[in-house]
mmCIF file of C-alpha atoms in Angstrom:
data_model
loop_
_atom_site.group_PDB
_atom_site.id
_atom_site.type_symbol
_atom_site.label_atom_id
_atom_site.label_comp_id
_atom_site.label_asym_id
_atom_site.label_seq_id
_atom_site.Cartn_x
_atom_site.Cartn_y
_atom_site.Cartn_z
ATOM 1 C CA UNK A 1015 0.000 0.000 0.000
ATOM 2 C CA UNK A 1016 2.817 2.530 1.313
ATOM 3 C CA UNK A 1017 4.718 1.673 -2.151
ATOM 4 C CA UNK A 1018 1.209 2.333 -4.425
ATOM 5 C CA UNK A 1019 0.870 5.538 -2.546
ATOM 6 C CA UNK A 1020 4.681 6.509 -2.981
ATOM 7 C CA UNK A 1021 3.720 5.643 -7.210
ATOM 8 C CA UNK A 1022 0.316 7.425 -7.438
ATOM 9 C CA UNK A 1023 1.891 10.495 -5.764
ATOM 10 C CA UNK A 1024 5.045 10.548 -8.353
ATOM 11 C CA UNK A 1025 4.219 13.120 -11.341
ATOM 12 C CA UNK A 1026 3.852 11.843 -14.825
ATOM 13 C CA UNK A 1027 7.421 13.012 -15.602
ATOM 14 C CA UNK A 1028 8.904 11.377 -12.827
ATOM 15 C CA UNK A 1029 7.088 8.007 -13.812
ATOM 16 C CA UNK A 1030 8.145 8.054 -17.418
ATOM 17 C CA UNK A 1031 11.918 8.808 -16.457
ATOM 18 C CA UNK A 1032 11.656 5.824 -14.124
ATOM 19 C CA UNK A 1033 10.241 3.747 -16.646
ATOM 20 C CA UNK A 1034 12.728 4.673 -19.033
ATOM 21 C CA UNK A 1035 15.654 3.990 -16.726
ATOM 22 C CA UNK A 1036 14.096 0.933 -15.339
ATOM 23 C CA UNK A 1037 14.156 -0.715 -18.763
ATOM 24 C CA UNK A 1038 17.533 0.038 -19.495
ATOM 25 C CA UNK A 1039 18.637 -2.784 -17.251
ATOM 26 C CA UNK A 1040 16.168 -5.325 -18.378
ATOM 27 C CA UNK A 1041 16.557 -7.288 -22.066
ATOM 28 C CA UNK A 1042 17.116 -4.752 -24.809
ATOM 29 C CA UNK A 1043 14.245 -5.621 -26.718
ATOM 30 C CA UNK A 1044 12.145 -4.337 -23.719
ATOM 31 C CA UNK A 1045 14.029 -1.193 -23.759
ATOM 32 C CA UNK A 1046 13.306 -0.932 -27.802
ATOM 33 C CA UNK A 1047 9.507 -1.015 -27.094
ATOM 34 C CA UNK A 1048 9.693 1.391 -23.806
ATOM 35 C CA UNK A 1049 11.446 3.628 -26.349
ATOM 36 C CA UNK A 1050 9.061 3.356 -28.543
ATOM 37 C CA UNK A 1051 5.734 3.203 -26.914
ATOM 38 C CA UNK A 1052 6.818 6.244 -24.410
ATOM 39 C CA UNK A 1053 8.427 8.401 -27.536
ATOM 40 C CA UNK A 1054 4.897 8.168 -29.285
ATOM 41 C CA UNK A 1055 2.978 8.845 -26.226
ATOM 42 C CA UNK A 1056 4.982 12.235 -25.356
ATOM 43 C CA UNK A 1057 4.540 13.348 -28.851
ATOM 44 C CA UNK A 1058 0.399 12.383 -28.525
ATOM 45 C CA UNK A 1059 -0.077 13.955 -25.544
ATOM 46 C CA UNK A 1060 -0.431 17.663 -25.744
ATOM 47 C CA UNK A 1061 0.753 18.581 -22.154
ATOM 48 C CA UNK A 1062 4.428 16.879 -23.094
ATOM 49 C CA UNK A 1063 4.533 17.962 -26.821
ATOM 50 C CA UNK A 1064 4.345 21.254 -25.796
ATOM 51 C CA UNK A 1065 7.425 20.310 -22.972
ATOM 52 C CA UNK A 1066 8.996 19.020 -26.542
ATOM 53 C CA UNK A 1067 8.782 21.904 -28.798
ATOM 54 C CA UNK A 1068 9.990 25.019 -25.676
ATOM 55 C CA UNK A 1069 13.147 24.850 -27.338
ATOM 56 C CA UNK A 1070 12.523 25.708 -31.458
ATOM 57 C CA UNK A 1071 16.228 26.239 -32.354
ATOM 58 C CA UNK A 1072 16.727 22.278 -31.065
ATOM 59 C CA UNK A 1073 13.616 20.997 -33.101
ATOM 60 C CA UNK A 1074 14.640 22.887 -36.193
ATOM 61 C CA UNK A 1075 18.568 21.268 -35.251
ATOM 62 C CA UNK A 1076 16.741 17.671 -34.337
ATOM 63 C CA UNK A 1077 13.914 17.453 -37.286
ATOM 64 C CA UNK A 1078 16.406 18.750 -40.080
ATOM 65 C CA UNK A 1079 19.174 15.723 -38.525
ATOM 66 C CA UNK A 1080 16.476 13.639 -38.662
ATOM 67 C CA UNK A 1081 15.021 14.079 -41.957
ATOM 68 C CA UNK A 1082 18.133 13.855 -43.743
ATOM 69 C CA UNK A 1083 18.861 10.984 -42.434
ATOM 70 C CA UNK A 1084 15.849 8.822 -43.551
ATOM 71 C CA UNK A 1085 16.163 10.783 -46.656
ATOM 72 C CA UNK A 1086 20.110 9.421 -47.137
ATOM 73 C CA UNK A 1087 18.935 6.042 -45.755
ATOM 74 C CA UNK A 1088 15.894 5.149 -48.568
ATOM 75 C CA UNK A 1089 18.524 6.392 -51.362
ATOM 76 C CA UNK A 1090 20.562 4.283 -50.634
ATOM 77 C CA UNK A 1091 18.659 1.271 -49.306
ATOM 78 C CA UNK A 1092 20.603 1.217 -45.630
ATOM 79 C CA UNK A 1093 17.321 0.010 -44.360
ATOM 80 C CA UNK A 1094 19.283 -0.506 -40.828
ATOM 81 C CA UNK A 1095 20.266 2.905 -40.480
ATOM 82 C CA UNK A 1096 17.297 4.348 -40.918
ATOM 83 C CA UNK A 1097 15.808 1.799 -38.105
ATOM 84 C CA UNK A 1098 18.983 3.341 -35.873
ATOM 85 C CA UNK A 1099 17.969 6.855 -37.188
ATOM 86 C CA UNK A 1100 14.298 6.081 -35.812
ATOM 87 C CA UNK A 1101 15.956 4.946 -32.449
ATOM 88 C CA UNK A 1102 18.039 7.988 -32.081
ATOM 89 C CA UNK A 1103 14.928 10.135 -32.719
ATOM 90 C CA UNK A 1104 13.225 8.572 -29.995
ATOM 91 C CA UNK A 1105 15.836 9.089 -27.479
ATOM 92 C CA UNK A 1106 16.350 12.695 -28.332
ATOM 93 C CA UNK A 1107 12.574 12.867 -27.785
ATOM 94 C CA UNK A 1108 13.242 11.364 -24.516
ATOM 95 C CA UNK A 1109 16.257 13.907 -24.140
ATOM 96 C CA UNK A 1110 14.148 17.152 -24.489
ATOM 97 C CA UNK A 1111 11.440 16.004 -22.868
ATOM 98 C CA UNK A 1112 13.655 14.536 -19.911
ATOM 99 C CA UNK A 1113 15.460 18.254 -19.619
ATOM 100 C CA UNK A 1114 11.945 19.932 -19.287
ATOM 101 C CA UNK A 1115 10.741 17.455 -17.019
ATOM 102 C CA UNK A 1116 14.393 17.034 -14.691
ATOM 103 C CA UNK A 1117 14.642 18.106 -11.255
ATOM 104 C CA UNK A 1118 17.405 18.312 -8.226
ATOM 105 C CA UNK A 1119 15.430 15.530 -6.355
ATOM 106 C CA UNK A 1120 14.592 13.672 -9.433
ATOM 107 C CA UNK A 1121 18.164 13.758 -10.380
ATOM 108 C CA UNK A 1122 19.875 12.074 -7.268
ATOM 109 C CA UNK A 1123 16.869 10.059 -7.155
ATOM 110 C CA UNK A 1124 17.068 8.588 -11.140
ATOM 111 C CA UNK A 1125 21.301 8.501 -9.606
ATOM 112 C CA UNK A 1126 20.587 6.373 -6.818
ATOM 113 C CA UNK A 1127 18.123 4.192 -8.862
ATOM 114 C CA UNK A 1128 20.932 3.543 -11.212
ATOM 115 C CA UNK A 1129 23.141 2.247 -8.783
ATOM 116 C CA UNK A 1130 20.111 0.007 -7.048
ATOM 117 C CA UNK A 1131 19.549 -1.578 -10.935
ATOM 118 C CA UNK A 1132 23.559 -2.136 -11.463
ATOM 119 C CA UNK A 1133 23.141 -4.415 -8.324
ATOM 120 C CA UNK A 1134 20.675 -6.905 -10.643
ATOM 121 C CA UNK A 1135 23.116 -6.319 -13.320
ATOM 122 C CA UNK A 1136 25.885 -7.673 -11.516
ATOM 123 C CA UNK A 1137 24.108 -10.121 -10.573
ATOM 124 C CA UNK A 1138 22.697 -11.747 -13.829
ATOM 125 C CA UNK A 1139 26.078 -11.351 -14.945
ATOM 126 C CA UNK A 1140 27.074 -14.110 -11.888
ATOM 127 C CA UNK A 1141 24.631 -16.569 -12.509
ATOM 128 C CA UNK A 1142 25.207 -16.618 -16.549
ATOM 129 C CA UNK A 1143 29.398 -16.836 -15.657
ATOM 130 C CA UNK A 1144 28.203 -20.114 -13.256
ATOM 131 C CA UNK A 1145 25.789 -21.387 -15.964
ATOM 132 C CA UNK A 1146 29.183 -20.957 -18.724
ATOM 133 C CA UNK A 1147 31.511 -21.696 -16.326
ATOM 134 C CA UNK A 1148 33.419 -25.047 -17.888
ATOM 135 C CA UNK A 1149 34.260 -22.139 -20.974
ATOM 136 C CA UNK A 1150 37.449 -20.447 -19.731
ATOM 137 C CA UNK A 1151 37.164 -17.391 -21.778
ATOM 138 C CA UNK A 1152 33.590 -16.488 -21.880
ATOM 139 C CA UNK A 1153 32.269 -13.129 -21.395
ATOM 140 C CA UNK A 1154 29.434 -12.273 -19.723
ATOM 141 C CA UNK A 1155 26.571 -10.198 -21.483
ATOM 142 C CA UNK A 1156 23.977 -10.024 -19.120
ATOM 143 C CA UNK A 1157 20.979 -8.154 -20.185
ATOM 144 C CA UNK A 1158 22.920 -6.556 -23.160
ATOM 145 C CA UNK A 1159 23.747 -7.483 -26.725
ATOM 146 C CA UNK A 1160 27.328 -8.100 -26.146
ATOM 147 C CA UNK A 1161 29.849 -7.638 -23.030
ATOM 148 C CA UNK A 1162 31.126 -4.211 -24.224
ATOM 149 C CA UNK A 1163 27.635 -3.107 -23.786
ATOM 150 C CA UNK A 1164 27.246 -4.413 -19.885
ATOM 151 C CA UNK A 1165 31.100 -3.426 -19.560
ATOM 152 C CA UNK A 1166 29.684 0.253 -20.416
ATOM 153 C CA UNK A 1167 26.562 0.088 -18.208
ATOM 154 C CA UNK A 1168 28.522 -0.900 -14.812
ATOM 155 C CA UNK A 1169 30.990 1.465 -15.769
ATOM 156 C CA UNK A 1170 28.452 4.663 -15.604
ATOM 157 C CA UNK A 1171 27.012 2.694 -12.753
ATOM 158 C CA UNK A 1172 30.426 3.201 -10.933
ATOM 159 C CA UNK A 1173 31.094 6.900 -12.006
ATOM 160 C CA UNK A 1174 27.432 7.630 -10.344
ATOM 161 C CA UNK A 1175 28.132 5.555 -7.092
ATOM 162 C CA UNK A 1176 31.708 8.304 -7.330
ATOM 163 C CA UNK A 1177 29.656 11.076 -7.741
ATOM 164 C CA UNK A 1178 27.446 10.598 -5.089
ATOM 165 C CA UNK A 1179 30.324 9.939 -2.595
ATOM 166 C CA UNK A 1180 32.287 12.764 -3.794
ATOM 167 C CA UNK A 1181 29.460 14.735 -3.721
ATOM 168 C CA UNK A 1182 28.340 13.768 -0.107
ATOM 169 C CA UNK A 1183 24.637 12.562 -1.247
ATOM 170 C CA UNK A 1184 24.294 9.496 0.454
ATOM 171 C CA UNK A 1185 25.442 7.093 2.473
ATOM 172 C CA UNK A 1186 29.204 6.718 1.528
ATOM 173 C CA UNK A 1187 29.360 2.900 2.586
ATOM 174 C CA UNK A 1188 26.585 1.457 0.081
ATOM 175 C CA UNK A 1189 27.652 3.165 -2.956
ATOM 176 C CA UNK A 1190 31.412 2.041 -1.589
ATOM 177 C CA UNK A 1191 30.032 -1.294 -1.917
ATOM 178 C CA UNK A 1192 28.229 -0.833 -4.854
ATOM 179 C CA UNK A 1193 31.269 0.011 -6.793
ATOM 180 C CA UNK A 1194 33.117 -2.768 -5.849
ATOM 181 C CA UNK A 1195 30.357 -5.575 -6.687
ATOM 182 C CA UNK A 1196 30.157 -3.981 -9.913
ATOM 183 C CA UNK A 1197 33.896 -4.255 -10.394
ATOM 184 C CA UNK A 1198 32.934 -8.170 -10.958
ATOM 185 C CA UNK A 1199 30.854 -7.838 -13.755
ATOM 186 C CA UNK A 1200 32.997 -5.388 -15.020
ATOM 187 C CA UNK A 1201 35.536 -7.945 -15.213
ATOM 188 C CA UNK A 1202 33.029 -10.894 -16.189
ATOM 189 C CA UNK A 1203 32.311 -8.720 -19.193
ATOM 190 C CA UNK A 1204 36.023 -8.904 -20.100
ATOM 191 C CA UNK A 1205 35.619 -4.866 -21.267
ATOM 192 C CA UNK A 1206 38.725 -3.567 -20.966
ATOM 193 C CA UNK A 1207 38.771 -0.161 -22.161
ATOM 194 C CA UNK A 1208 35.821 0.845 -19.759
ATOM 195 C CA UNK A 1209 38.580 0.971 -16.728
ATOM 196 C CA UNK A 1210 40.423 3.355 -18.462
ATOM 197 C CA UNK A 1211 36.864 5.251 -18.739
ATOM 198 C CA UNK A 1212 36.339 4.924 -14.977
ATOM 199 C CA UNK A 1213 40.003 6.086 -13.800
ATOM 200 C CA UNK A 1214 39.414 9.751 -16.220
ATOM 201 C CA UNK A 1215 36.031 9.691 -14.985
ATOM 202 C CA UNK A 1216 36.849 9.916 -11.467
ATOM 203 C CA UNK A 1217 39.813 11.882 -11.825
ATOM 204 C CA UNK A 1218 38.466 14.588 -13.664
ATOM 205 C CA UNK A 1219 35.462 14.727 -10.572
ATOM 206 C CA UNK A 1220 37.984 14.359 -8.147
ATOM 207 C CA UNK A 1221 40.003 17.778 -9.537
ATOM 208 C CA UNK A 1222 36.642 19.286 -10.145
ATOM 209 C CA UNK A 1223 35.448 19.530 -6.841
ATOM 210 C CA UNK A 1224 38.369 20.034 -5.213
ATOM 211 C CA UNK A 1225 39.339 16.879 -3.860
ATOM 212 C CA UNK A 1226 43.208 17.273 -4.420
ATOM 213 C CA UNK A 1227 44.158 15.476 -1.292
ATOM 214 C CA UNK A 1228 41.524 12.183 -2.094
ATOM 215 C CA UNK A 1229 42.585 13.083 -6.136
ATOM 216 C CA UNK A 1230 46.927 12.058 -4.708
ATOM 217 C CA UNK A 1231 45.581 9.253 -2.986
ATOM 218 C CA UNK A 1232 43.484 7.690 -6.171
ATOM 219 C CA UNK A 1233 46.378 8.001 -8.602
ATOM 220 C CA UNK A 1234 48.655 6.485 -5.737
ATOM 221 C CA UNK A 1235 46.420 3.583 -5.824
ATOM 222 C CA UNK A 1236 45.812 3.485 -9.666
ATOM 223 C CA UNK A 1237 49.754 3.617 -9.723
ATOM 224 C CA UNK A 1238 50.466 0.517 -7.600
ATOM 225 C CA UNK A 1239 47.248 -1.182 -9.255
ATOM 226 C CA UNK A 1240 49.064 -0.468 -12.737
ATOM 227 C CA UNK A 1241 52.774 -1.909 -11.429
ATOM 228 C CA UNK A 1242 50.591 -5.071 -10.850
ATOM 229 C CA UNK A 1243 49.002 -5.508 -13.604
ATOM 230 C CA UNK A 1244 52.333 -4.958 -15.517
ATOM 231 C CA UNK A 1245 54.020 -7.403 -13.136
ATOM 232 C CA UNK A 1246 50.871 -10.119 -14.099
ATOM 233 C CA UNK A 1247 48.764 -9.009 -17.305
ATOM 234 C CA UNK A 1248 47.095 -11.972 -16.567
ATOM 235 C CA UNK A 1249 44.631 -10.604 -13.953
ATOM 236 C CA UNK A 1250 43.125 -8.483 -16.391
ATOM 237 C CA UNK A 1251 40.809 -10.698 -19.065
ATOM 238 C CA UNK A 1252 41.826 -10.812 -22.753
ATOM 239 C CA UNK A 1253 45.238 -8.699 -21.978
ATOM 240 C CA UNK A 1254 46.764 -10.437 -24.401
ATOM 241 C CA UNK A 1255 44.638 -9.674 -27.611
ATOM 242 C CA UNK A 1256 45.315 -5.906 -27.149
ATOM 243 C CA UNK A 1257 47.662 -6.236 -30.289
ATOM 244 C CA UNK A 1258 44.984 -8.245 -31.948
ATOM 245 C CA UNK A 1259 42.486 -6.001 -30.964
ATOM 246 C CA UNK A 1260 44.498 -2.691 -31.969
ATOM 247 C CA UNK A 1261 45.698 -4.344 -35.664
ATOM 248 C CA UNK A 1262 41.765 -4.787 -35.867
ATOM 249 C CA UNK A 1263 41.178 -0.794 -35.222
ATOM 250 C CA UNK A 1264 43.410 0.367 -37.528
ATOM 251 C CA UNK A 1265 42.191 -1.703 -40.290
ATOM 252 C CA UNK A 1266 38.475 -0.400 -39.434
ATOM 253 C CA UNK A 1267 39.979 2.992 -39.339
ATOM 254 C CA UNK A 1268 41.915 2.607 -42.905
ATOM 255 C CA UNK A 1269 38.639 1.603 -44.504
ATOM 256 C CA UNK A 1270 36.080 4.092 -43.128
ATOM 257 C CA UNK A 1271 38.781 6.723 -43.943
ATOM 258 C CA UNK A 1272 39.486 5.719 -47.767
ATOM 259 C CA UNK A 1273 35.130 5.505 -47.861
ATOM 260 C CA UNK A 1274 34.904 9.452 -46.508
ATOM 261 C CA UNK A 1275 35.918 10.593 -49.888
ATOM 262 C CA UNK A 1276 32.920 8.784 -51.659
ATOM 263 C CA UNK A 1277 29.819 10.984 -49.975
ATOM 264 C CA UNK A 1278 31.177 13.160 -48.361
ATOM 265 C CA UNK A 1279 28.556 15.619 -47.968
ATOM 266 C CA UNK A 1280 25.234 13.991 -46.548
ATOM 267 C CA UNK A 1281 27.024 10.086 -45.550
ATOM 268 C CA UNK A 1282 25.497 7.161 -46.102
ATOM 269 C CA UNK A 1283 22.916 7.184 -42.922
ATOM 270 C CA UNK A 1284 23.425 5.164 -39.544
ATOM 271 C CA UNK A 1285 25.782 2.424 -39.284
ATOM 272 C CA UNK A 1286 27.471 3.606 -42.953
ATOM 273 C CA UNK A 1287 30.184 1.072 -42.157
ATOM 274 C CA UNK A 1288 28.254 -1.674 -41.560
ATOM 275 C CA UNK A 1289 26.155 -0.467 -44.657
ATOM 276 C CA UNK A 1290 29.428 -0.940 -46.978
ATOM 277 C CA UNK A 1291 31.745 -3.264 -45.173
ATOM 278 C CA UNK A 1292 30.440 -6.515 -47.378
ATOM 279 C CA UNK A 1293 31.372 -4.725 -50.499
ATOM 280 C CA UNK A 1294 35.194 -4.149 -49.340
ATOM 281 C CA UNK A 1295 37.749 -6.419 -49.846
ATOM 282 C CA UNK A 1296 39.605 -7.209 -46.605
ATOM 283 C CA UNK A 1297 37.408 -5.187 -44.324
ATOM 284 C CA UNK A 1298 37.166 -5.583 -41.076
ATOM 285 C CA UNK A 1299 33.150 -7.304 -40.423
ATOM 286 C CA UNK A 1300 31.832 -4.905 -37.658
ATOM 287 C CA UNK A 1301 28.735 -2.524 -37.077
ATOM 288 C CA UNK A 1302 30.766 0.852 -36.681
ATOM 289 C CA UNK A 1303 34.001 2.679 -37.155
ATOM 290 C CA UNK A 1304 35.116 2.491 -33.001
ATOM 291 C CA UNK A 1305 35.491 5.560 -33.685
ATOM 292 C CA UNK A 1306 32.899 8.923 -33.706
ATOM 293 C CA UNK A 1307 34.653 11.218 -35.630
ATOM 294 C CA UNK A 1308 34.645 9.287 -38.669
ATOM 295 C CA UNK A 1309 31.783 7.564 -37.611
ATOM 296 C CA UNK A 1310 29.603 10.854 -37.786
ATOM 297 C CA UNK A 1311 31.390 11.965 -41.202
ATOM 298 C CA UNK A 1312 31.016 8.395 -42.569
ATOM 299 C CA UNK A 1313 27.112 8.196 -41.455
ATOM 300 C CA UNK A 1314 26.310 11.849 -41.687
ATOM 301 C CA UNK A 1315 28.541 13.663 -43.841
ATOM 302 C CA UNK A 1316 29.884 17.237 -43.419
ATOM 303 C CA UNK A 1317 26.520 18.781 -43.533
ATOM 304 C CA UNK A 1318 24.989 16.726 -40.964
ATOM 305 C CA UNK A 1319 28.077 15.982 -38.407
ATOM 306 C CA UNK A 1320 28.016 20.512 -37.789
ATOM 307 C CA UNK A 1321 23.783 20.237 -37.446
ATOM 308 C CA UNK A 1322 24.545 17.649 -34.488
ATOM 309 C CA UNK A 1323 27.644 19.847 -33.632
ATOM 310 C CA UNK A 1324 25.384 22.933 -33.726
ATOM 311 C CA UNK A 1325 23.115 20.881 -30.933
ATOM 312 C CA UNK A 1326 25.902 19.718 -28.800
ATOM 313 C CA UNK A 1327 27.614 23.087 -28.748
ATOM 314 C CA UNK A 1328 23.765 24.722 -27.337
ATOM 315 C CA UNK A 1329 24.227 22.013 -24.721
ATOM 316 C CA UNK A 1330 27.451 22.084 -23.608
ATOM 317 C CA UNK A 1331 27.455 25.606 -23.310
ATOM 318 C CA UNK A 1332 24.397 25.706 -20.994
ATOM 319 C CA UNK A 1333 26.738 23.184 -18.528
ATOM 320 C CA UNK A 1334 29.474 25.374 -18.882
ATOM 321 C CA UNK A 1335 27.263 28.598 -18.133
ATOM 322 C CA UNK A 1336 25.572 26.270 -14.868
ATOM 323 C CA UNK A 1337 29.130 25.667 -14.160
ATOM 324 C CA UNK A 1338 29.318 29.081 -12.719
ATOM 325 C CA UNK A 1339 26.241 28.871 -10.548
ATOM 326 C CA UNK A 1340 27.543 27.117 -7.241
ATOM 327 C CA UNK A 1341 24.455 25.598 -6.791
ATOM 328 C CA UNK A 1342 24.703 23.827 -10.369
ATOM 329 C CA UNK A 1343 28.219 23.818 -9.812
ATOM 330 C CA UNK A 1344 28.205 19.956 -8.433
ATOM 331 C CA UNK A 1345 25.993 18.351 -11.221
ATOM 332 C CA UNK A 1346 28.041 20.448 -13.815
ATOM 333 C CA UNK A 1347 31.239 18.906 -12.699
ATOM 334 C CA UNK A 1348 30.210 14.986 -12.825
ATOM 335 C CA UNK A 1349 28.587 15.925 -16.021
ATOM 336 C CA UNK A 1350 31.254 17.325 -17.282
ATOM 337 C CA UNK A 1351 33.646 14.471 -15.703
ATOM 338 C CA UNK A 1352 31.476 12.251 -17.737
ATOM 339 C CA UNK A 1353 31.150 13.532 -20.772
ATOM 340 C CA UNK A 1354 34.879 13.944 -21.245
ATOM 341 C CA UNK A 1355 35.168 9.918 -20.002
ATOM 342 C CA UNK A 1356 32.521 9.070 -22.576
ATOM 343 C CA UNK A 1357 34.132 11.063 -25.265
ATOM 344 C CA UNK A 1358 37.468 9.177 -25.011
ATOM 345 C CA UNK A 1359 35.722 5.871 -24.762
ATOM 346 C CA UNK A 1360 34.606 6.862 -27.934
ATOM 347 C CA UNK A 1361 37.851 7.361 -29.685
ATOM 348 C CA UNK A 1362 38.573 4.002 -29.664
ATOM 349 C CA UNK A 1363 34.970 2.449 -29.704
ATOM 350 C CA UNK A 1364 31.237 3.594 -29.694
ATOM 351 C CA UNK A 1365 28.920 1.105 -26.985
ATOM 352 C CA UNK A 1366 27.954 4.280 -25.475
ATOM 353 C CA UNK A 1367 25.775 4.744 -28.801
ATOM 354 C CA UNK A 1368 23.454 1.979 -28.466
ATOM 355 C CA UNK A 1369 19.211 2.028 -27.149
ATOM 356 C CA UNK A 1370 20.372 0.802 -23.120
ATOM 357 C CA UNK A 1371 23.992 2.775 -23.255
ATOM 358 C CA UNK A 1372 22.663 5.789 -24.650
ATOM 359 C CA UNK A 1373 19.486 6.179 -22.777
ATOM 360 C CA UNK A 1374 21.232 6.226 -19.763
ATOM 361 C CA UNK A 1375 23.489 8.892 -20.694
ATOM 362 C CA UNK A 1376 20.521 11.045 -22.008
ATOM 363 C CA UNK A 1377 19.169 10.454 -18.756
ATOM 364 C CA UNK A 1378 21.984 11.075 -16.725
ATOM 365 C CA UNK A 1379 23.006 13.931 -19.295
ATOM 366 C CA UNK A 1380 19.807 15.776 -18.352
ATOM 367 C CA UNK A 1381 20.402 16.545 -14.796
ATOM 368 C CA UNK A 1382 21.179 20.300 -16.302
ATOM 369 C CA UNK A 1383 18.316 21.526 -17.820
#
């Protein structure tokens, strides 16, 4: 009864953010039809269209993304981007409507609800390793469509449970704890980049707010943790593919850069590289270019890559501008700390852009509205 009360009394924002978040830790097809069935709905009902359309400049930015697009997917018959192009409009929708919506006690609230879901995670990640455990070198996946994806999700997971320790907003010793349960899925997943996203992560809050005293102390410990691993790669799971794994990159890189020059202007839509790969000798099979710049100019083109520049730049300069308020000043600066983390994640692969890893970025993203 208490909990139906606690529901009933939650405003319809507030229970369409939770929703949202919710499904990002359950199977991705569920989170594909939350998308989809709570994108239509805002746009239906009046009260939240209007919430969608206070900001023209960003329509005018979104629609005109959008449009191209599905226009540059049906040319050229890259009937999978414009699925992902239909996605990513639906999570933008999300991300307006979650901005106009977003609240200081909604905030720490969707926060601490992230960290409560990572818990599940972690553990579905458990009982698949026991159910696989006779194959030495499987990686977990969870709820997710591969490991990198549940590598990326307990890796924001572990950057909130920083934040709100840093940033005094709970009790310290459960989001301590937190942390370190979700360090074993992290490794079940056998994501290794994603501890490289963690250690900028928190180092970049850590300087932010001050913290030079706990900021020594981390890169003493990150220090000594690094002599170890050097001492016995083996600790850390598939170590010793990194050469593998980096001969693959480059040859990704070599092919979406020789396909820039073909359509240059308006791309080839979503997932361009996937799109063309089959049709190039020696190619690397993959879904993207592990990389966003020339993922954006390979999928978008010049034209569309400043549009979503245009929209990032109104965004980033409203954090920077709430970066001077001291009481935004503490959101800001995990923000901030996270979008810089997620931006050099990105340099070397994209899992943040996905319907589960990107939702809860837009979600987490909107905590400055």
């Amino acid at each position: 009864m208490k909990i139906g009360r606690v529901i009933h009394n939650l405003s319809q924002g507030d229970k369409t953010l939770y929703i949202a978040l919710i499904s990002v830790f359950l199977p991705y097809p569920v989170t594909a039809v939350v998308l989809v069935v709570l994108g239509l709905s805002l746009w239906i009902n009046p009260k939240s269209r209007t919430l969608l359309v206070r900001n023209r400049i960003n329509c005018i930015l979104i629609g005109t993304f959008s449009l191209i697009n599905l226009i540059v997917g049906i040319i050229f018959g890259n009937w999978f981007g414009i699925m992902a192009a239909c996605a990513f409009l639906l999570i933008i929708t999300l991300f307006e409507y979650s901005q106009a919506v977003m609240t200081s006690r909604l905030f720490e609230n969707i926060l601490s609800l992230i960290c409560i879901m990572s818990i599940l995670t972690t553990c579905s990640a458990i009982v698949e390793r026991l159910i696989y455990i006779k194959l030495e070198k499987y990686r977990c996946a969870s709820f997710y469509l591969n490991p990198n994806y549940l590598g990326c999700i307990l890796a924001v997971s572990v950057c909130v449970c920083a934040y709100k320790v840093i940033a005094r907003r709970g009790n310290p010793m459960f989001f301590y704890c937190v942390a370190l349960f979700n360090g074993i899925g992290l490794y079940l997943s056998g994501s290794m980049f994603v501890w490289l996203t963690i250690f900028i992560c928190l180092s970049l809050m850590l300087m932010l707010f001050g913290e030079h005293q706990f900021l020594s102390i981390f890169m003493i410990i990150a220090s000594v943790l690094m002599l170890i691993i050097s001492a016995a790669p083996d600790l850390i799971p598939r170590i010793d593919e990194t050469v593998f794994t980096t001969e693959n990159r480059i040859n990704i890189w070599k092919t979406a850069i020789d396909a820039l020059g073909d359509y240059p202007v308006f791309g080839r839509g979503f997932f361009a590289y996937y799109f063309i790969q089959p049709g190039i000798p020696g190619a690397y099979p993959t879904t993207h270019c592990h990389n966003i710049i020339l993922d954006c100019l390979l999928n978008f083109g010049v034209v569309n890559s400043i549009i979503l520049l245009v929209y990032l730049f109104r965004y980033y300069s409203l954090i920077i501008k709430c970066h001077d308020i001291s009481k935004s000043k503490r959101i800001s600066s995990f923000l901030i700390a996270l979008s810089i983390a997620v931006i050099v994640h990105s340099m070397v692969d994209l899992t943040f852009i996905w319907i589960q890893t990107g939702t809860l970025i837009i979600l987490i993203m909107s905590g400055i509205t």
